[in-house]
Structures are given as C-alpha cells and as structure tokens.
PDB file of C-alpha atoms and ligand atoms in Angstrom:
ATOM      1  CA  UNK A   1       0.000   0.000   0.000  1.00  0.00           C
ATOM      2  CA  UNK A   2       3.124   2.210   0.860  1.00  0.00           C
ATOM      3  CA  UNK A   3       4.054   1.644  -2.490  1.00  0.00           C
ATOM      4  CA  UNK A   4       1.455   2.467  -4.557  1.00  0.00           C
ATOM      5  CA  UNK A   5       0.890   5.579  -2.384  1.00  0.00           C
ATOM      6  CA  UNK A   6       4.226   6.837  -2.971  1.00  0.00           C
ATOM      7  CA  UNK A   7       3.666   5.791  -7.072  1.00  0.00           C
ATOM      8  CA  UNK A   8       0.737   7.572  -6.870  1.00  0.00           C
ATOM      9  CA  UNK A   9       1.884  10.694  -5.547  1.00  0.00           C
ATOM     10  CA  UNK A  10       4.927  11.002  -7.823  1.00  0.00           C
ATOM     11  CA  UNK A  11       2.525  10.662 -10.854  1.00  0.00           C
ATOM     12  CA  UNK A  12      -0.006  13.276  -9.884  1.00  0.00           C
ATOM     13  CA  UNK A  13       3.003  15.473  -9.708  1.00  0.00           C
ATOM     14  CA  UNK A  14       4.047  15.069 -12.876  1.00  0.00           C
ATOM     15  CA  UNK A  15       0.265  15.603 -14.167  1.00  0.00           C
ATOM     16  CA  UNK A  16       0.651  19.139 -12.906  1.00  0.00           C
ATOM     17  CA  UNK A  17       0.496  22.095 -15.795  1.00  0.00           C
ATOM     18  CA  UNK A  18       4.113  23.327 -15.623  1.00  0.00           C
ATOM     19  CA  UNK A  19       2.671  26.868 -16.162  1.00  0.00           C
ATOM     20  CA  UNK A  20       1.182  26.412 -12.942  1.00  0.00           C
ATOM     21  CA  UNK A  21       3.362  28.289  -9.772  1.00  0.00           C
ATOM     22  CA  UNK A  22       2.898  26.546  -6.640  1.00  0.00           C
ATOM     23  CA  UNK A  23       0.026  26.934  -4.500  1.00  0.00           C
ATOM     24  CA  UNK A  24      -2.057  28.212  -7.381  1.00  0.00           C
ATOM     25  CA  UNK A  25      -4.807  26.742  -9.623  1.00  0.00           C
ATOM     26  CA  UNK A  26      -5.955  27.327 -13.155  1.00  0.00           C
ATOM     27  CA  UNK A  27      -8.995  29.157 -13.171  1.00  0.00           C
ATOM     28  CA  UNK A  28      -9.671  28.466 -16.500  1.00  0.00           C
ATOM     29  CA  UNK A  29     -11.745  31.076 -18.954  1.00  0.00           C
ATOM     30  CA  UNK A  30     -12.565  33.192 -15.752  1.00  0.00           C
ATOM     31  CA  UNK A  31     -11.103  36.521 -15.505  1.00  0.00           C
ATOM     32  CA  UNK A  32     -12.208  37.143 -11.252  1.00  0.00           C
ATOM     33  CA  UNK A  33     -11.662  41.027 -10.373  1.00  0.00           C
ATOM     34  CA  UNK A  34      -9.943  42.120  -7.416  1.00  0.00           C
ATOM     35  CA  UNK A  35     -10.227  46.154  -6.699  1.00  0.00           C
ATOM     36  CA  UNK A  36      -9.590  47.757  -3.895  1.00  0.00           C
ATOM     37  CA  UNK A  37     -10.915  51.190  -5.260  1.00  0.00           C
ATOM     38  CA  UNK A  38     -14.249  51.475  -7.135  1.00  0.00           C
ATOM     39  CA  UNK A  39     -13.682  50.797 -10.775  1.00  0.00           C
ATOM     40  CA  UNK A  40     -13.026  54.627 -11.890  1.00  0.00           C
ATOM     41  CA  UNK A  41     -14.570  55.439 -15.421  1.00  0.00           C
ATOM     42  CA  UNK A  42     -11.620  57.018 -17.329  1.00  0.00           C
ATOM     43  CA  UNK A  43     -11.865  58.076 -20.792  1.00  0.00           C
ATOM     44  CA  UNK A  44      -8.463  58.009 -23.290  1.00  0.00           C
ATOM     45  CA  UNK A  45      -8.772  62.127 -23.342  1.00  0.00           C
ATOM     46  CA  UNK A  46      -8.163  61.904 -19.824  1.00  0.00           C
ATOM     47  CA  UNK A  47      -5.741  59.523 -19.182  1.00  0.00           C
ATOM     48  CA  UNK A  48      -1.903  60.227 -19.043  1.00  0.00           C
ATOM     49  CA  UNK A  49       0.865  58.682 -17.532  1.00  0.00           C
ATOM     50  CA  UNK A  50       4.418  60.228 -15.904  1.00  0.00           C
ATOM     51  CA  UNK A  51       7.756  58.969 -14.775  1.00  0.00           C
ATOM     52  CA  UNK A  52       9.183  61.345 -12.422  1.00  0.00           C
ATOM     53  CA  UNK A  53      11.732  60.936  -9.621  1.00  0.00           C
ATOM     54  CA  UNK A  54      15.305  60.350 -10.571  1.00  0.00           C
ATOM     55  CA  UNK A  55      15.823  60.450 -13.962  1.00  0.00           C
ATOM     56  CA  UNK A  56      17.324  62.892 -16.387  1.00  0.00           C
ATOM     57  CA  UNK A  57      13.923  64.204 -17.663  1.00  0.00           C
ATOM     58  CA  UNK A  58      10.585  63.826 -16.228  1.00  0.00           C
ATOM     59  CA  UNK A  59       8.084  63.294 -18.284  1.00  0.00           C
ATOM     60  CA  UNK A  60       4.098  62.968 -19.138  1.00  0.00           C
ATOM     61  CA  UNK A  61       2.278  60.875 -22.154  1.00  0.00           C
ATOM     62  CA  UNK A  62      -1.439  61.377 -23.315  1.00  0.00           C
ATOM     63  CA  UNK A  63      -2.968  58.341 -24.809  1.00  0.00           C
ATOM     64  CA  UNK A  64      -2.015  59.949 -27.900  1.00  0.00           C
ATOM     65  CA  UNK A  65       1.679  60.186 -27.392  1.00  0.00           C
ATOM     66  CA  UNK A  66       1.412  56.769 -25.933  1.00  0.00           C
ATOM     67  CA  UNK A  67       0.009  55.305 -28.540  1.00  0.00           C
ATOM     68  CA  UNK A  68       3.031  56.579 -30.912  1.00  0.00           C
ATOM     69  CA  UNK A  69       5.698  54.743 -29.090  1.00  0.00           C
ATOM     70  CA  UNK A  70       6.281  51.107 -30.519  1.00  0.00           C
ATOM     71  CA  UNK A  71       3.740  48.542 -30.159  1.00  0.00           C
ATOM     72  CA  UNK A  72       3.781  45.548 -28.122  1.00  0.00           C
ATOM     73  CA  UNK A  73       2.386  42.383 -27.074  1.00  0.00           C
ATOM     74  CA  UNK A  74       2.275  40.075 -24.105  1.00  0.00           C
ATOM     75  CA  UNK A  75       1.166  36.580 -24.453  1.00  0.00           C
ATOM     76  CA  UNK A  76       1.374  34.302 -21.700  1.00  0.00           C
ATOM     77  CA  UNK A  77       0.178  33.719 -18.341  1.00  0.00           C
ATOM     78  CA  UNK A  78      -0.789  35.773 -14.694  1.00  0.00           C
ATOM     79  CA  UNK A  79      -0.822  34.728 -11.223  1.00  0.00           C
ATOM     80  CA  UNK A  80      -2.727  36.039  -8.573  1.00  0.00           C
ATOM     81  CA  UNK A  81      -1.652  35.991  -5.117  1.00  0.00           C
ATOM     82  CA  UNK A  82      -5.171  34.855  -4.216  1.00  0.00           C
ATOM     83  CA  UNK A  83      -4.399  31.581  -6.312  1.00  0.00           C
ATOM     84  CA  UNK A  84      -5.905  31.831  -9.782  1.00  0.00           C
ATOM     85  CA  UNK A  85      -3.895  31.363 -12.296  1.00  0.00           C
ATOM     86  CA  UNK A  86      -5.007  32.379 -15.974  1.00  0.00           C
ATOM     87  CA  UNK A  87      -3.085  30.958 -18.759  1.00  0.00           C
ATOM     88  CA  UNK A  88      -2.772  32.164 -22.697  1.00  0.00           C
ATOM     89  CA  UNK A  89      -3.676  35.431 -22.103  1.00  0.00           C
ATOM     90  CA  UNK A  90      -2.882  38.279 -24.866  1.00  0.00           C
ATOM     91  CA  UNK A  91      -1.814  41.594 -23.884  1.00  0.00           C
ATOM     92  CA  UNK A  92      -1.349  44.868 -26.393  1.00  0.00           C
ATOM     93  CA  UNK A  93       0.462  47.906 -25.660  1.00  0.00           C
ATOM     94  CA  UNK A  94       4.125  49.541 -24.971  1.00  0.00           C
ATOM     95  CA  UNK A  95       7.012  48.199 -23.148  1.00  0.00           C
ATOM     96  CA  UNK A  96       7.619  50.181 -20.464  1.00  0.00           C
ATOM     97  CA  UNK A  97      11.461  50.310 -21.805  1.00  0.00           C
ATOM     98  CA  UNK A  98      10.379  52.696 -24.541  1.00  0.00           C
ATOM     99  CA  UNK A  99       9.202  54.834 -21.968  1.00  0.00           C
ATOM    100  CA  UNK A 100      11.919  54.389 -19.507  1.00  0.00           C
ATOM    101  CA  UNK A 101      14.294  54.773 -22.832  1.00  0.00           C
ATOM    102  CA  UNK A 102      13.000  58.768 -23.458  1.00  0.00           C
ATOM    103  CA  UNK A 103      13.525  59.624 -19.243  1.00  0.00           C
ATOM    104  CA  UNK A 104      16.916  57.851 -18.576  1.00  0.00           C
ATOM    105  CA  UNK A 105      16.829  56.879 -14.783  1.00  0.00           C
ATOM    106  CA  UNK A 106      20.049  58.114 -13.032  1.00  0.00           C
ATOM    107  CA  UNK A 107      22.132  55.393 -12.483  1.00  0.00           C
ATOM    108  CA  UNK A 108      21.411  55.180  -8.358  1.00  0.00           C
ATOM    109  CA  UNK A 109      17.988  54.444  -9.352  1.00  0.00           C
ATOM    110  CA  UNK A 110      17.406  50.658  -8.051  1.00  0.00           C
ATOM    111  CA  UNK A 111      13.232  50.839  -7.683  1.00  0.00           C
ATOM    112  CA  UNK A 112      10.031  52.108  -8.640  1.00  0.00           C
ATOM    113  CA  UNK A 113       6.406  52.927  -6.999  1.00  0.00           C
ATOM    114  CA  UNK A 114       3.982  52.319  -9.818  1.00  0.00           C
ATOM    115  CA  UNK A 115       0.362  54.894  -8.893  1.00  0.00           C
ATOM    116  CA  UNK A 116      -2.762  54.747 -10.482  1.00  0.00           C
ATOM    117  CA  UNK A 117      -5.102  57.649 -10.810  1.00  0.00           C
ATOM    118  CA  UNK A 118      -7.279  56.136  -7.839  1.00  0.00           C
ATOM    119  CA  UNK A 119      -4.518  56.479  -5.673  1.00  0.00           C
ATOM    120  CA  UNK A 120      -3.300  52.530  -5.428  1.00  0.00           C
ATOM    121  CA  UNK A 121       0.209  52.594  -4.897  1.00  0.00           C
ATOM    122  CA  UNK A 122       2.758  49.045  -5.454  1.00  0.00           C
ATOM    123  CA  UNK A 123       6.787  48.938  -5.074  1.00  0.00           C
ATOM    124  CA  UNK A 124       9.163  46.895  -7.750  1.00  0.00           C
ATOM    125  CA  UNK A 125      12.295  46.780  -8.644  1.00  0.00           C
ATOM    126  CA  UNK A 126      13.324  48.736 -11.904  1.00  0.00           C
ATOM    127  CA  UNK A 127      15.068  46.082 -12.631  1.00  0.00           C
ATOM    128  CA  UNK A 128      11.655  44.117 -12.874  1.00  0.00           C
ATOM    129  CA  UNK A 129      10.081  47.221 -15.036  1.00  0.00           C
ATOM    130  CA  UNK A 130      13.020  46.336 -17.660  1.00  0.00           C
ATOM    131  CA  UNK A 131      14.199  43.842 -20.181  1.00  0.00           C
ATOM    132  CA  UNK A 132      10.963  43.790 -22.132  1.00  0.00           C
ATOM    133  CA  UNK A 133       9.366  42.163 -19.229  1.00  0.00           C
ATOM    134  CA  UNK A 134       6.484  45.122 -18.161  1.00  0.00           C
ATOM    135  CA  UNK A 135       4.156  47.016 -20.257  1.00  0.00           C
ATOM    136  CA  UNK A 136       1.567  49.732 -20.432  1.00  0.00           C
ATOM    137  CA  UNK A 137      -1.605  47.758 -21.684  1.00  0.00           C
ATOM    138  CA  UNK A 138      -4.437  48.966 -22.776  1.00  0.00           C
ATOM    139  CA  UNK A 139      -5.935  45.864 -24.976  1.00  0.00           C
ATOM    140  CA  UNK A 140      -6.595  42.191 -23.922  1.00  0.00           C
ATOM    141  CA  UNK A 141      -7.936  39.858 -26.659  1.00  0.00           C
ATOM    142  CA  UNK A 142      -7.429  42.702 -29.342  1.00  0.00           C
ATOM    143  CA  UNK A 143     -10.400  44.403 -27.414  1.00  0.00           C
ATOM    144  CA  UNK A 144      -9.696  47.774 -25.409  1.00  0.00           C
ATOM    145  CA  UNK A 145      -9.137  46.875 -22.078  1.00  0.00           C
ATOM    146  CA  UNK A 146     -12.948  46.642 -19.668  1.00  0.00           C
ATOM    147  CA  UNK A 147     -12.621  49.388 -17.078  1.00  0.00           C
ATOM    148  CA  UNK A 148     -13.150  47.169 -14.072  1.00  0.00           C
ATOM    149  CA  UNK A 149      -9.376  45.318 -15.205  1.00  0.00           C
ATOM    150  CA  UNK A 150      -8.191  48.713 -15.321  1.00  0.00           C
ATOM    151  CA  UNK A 151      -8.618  50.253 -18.771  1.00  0.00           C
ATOM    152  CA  UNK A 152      -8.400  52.527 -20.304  1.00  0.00           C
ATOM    153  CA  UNK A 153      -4.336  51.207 -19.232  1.00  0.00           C
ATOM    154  CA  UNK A 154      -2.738  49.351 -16.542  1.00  0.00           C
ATOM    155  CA  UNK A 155       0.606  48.089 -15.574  1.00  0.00           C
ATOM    156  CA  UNK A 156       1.748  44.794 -16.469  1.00  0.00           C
ATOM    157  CA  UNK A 157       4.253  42.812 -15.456  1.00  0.00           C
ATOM    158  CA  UNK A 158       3.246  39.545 -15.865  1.00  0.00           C
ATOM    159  CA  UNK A 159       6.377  37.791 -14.033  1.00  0.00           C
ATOM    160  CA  UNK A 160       4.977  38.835 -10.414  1.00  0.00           C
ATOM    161  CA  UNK A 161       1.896  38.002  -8.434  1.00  0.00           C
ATOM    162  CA  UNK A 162      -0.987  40.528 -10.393  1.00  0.00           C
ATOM    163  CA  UNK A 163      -1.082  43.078  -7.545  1.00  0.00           C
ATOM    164  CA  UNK A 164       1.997  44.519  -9.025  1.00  0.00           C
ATOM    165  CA  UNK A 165      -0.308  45.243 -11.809  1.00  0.00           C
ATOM    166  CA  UNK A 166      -1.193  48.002 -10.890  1.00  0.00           C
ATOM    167  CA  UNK A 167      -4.936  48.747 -12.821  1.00  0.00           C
ATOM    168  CA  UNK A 168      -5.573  52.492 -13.615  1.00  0.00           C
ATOM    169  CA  UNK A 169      -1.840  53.465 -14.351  1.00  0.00           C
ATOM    170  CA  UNK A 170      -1.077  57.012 -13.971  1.00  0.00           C
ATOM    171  CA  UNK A 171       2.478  56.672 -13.176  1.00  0.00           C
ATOM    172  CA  UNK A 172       6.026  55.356 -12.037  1.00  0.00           C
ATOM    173  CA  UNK A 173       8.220  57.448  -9.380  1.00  0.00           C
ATOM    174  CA  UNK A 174      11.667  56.004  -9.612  1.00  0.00           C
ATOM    175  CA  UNK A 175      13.851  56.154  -6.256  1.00  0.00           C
ATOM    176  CA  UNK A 176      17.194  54.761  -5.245  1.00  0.00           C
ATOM    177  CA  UNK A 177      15.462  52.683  -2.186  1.00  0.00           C
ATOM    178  CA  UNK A 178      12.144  50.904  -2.170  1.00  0.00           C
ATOM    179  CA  UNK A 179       9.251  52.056  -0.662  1.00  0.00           C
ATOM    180  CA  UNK A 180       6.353  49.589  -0.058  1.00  0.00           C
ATOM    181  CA  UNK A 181       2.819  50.342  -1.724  1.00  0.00           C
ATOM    182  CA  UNK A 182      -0.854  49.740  -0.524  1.00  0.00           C
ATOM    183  CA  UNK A 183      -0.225  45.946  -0.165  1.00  0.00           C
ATOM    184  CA  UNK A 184       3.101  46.253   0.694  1.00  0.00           C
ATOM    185  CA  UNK A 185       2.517  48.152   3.480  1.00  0.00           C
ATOM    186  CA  UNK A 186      -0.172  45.061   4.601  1.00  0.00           C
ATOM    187  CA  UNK A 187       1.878  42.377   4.557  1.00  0.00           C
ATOM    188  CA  UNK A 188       2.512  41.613   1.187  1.00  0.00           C
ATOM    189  CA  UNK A 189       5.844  40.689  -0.221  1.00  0.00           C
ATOM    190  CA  UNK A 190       8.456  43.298  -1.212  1.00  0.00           C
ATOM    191  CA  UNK A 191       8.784  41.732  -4.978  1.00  0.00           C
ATOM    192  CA  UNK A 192       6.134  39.030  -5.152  1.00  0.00           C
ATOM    193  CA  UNK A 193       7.582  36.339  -7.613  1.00  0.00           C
ATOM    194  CA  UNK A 194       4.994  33.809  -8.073  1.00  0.00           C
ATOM    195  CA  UNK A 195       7.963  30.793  -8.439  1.00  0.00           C
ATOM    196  CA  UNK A 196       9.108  31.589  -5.353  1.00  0.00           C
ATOM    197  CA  UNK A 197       5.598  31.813  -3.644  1.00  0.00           C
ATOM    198  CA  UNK A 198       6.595  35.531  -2.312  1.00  0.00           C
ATOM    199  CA  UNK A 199       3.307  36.302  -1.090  1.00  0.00           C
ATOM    200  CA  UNK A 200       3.666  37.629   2.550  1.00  0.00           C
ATOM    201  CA  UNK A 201       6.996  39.585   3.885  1.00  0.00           C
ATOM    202  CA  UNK A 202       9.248  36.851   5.473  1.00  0.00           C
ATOM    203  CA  UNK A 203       8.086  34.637   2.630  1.00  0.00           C
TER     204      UNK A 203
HETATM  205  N1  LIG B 301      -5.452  50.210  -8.988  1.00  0.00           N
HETATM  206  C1  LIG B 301      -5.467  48.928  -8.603  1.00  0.00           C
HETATM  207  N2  LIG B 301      -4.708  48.051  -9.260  1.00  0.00           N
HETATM  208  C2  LIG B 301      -4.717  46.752  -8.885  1.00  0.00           C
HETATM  209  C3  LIG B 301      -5.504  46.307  -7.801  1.00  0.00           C
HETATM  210  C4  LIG B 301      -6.285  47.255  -7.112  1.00  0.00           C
HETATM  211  O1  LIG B 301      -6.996  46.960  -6.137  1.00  0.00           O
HETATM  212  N3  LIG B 301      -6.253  48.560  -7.555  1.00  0.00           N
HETATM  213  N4  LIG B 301      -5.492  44.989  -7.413  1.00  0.00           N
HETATM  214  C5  LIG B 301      -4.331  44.186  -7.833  1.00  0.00           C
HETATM  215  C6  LIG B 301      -4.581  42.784  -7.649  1.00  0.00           C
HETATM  216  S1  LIG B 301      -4.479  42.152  -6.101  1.00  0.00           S
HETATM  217  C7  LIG B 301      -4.798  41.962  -8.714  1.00  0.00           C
HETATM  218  S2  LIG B 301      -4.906  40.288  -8.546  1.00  0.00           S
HETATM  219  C8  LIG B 301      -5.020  42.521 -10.061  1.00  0.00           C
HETATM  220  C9  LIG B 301      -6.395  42.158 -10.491  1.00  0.00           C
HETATM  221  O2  LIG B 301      -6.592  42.546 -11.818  1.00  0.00           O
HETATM  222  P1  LIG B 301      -7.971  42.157 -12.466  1.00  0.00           P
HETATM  223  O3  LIG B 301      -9.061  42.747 -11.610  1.00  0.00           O
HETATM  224  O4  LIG B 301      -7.917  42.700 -13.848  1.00  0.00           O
HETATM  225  O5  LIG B 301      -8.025  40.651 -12.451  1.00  0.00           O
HETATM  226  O6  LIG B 301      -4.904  43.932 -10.117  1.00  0.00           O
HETATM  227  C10 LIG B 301      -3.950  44.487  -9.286  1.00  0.00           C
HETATM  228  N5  LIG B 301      -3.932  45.888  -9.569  1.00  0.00           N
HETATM  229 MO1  LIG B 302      -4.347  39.782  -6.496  1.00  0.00          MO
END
C-alpha cells in the first residue's frame, strides 16, 4: 500500500500544468476582479501617464503620445496571489522600456512605486520594469481593455503576483530605495515572484 501511495503521488506530480506556480490553480476562462478602489470610469482624453523621480527628464504621455511609441504584445500567463492562475492570455500595448528609454533613470535608481489615478500605490524593482518584461496595456484579446481590469491602461508585469499590476496606471516614481505600496505596506511581499511563492513579507 506504501508503495502504490508513494507511485501515486509522484505521478499526480508530474500531471501538474508546468505553467502552474505553486500553491495556485488554473482558473480556466474566468477573468475574477480584485479592486480595492471602485472601478473609476476614465476616458483616453483623460488619461496620461508620468515617470518622475530620478531620472534625467521627467516626463508625461497622453494616450495619444502613448500610442506613438512602438507597439507591443504580451502573451502568456498571470498569477494572482489569491491563487488563480489564468493561462494564454494576450496583452497589447508599450514596453515600459520605450518609456523608460525617453527619461533615462540616473544610475542610483534601483526601484520604482507604480500609482494609479485612484490612488493605489505598489513597489518593484526597476530592474523588474526592464528587459521587455512590463508594459503599459491597454488591450486584452485585441479588445480595449474593460474598465473594471483597469482600462483605459494598466501596468503589467506579468512575471509577479498581479497586484503589481497596478490597474488604472497614472504613473512610475523612480527612487534609489524601495518604498512599499498599498499591499506592501499590509503584509505583502516586497517583490512578489509567483515561483518563489513571495506572497507575505518573510516569505
Ligand atoms: N489600482 C489597482 N490596481 C490593482 C488592484 C487594485 O486593487 N487597484 N489589485 C491588484 C490585484 S491584487 C490583482 S490580482 C489585479 C487584479 O486585476 P484584475 O481585476 O484585472 O483581475 O490587479 C492588481 N492591480
Ligand atoms: Mo491579487
């Protein structure tokens, strides 16, 4: 009986989706929302997003000067640190390095604080903004992004737990020390890589 326990365990392990992080499940065509704000009803006109902080030239983007930067596209998975998983999902906008690219962060700079217009504040590393690995979306599925998932753009960065994400993007404050956001500052894990399982501070 030992045996076949043990047999039966190691196969059930190897069933597992590799896409899935540990501690999280696949949750399949759903898309659940998590807001801490009410869903704010922005329209493109008034949208913009800023990097300020250190770098050699601040600097603000309407949707329309967004939208003239360099296309791109995210395809692949997120992980919420409430356990869903969603898998072969399609993201359009810009890499965050084209915008980084046109402020130049000093070189001290080691961290960002991503806000959104509501006022939701998260903490990352810069290095984690770079390296074609974050993004200013503002379509999902070719479709402009719903509201309540934080359109007209979010943040993306699809290599942490989603909370990084921060919906509602208005802008990125880059600082030479990290500074923990809304979560952050309740617990949450300082960088929040799913692999890892960084969801609570000592994790
Ligand atoms: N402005 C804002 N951004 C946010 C949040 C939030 O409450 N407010 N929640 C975060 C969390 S915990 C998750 S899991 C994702 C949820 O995104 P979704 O609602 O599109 O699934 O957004 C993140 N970004
Ligand atoms: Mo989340």
């Amino acid at each position: 009986m030992t045996v076949t326990r043990g047999f039966t365990g190691r196969s059930r392990a190897q069933d597992r989706d590799p896409r899935l992080p540990p501690g999280q499940y696949d949750a399949g065509d759903s898309w659940p929302v998590l807001s801490a704000e009410v869903t704010p009803h922005l329209t493109p006109a008034e949208w913009t997003f800023r990097i300020d902080g250190l770098v050699a030239e601040e600097r603000t983007w309407s949707w329309n000067e967004a939208h003239q930067l360099p296309p791109s596209v995210y395809e692949g998975d997120i992980h919420c640190v409430t356990s869903w998983s969603k898998f072969g999902v399609r993201f359009g906008g810009v890499s965050l390095d084209r915008f980084l690219d046109l402020v130049r962060p000093h070189p001290t700079a080691t961290h960002a604080v991503a806000y959104a217009h509501t006022g939701y504040t998260t903490n990352l590393p810069l290095s984690d903004l770079t390296g074609d690995r974050a993004w200013i979306a503002w379509e999902f599925d070719g479709e402009p992004l719903a509201p309540e998932h934080g359109g007209p753009a979010r943040l993306l960065v699809p290599h942490l737990y989603f909370w990084k994400s921060a919906k509602w993007i208005a802008g990125l404050r880059i600082l030479d020390h990290d500074e923990p956001g809304f979560w952050e500052q309740n617990g949450y894990h300082a960088r929040g890589n799913p692999w890892n399982e960084e969801r609570y501070a000592g994790d």
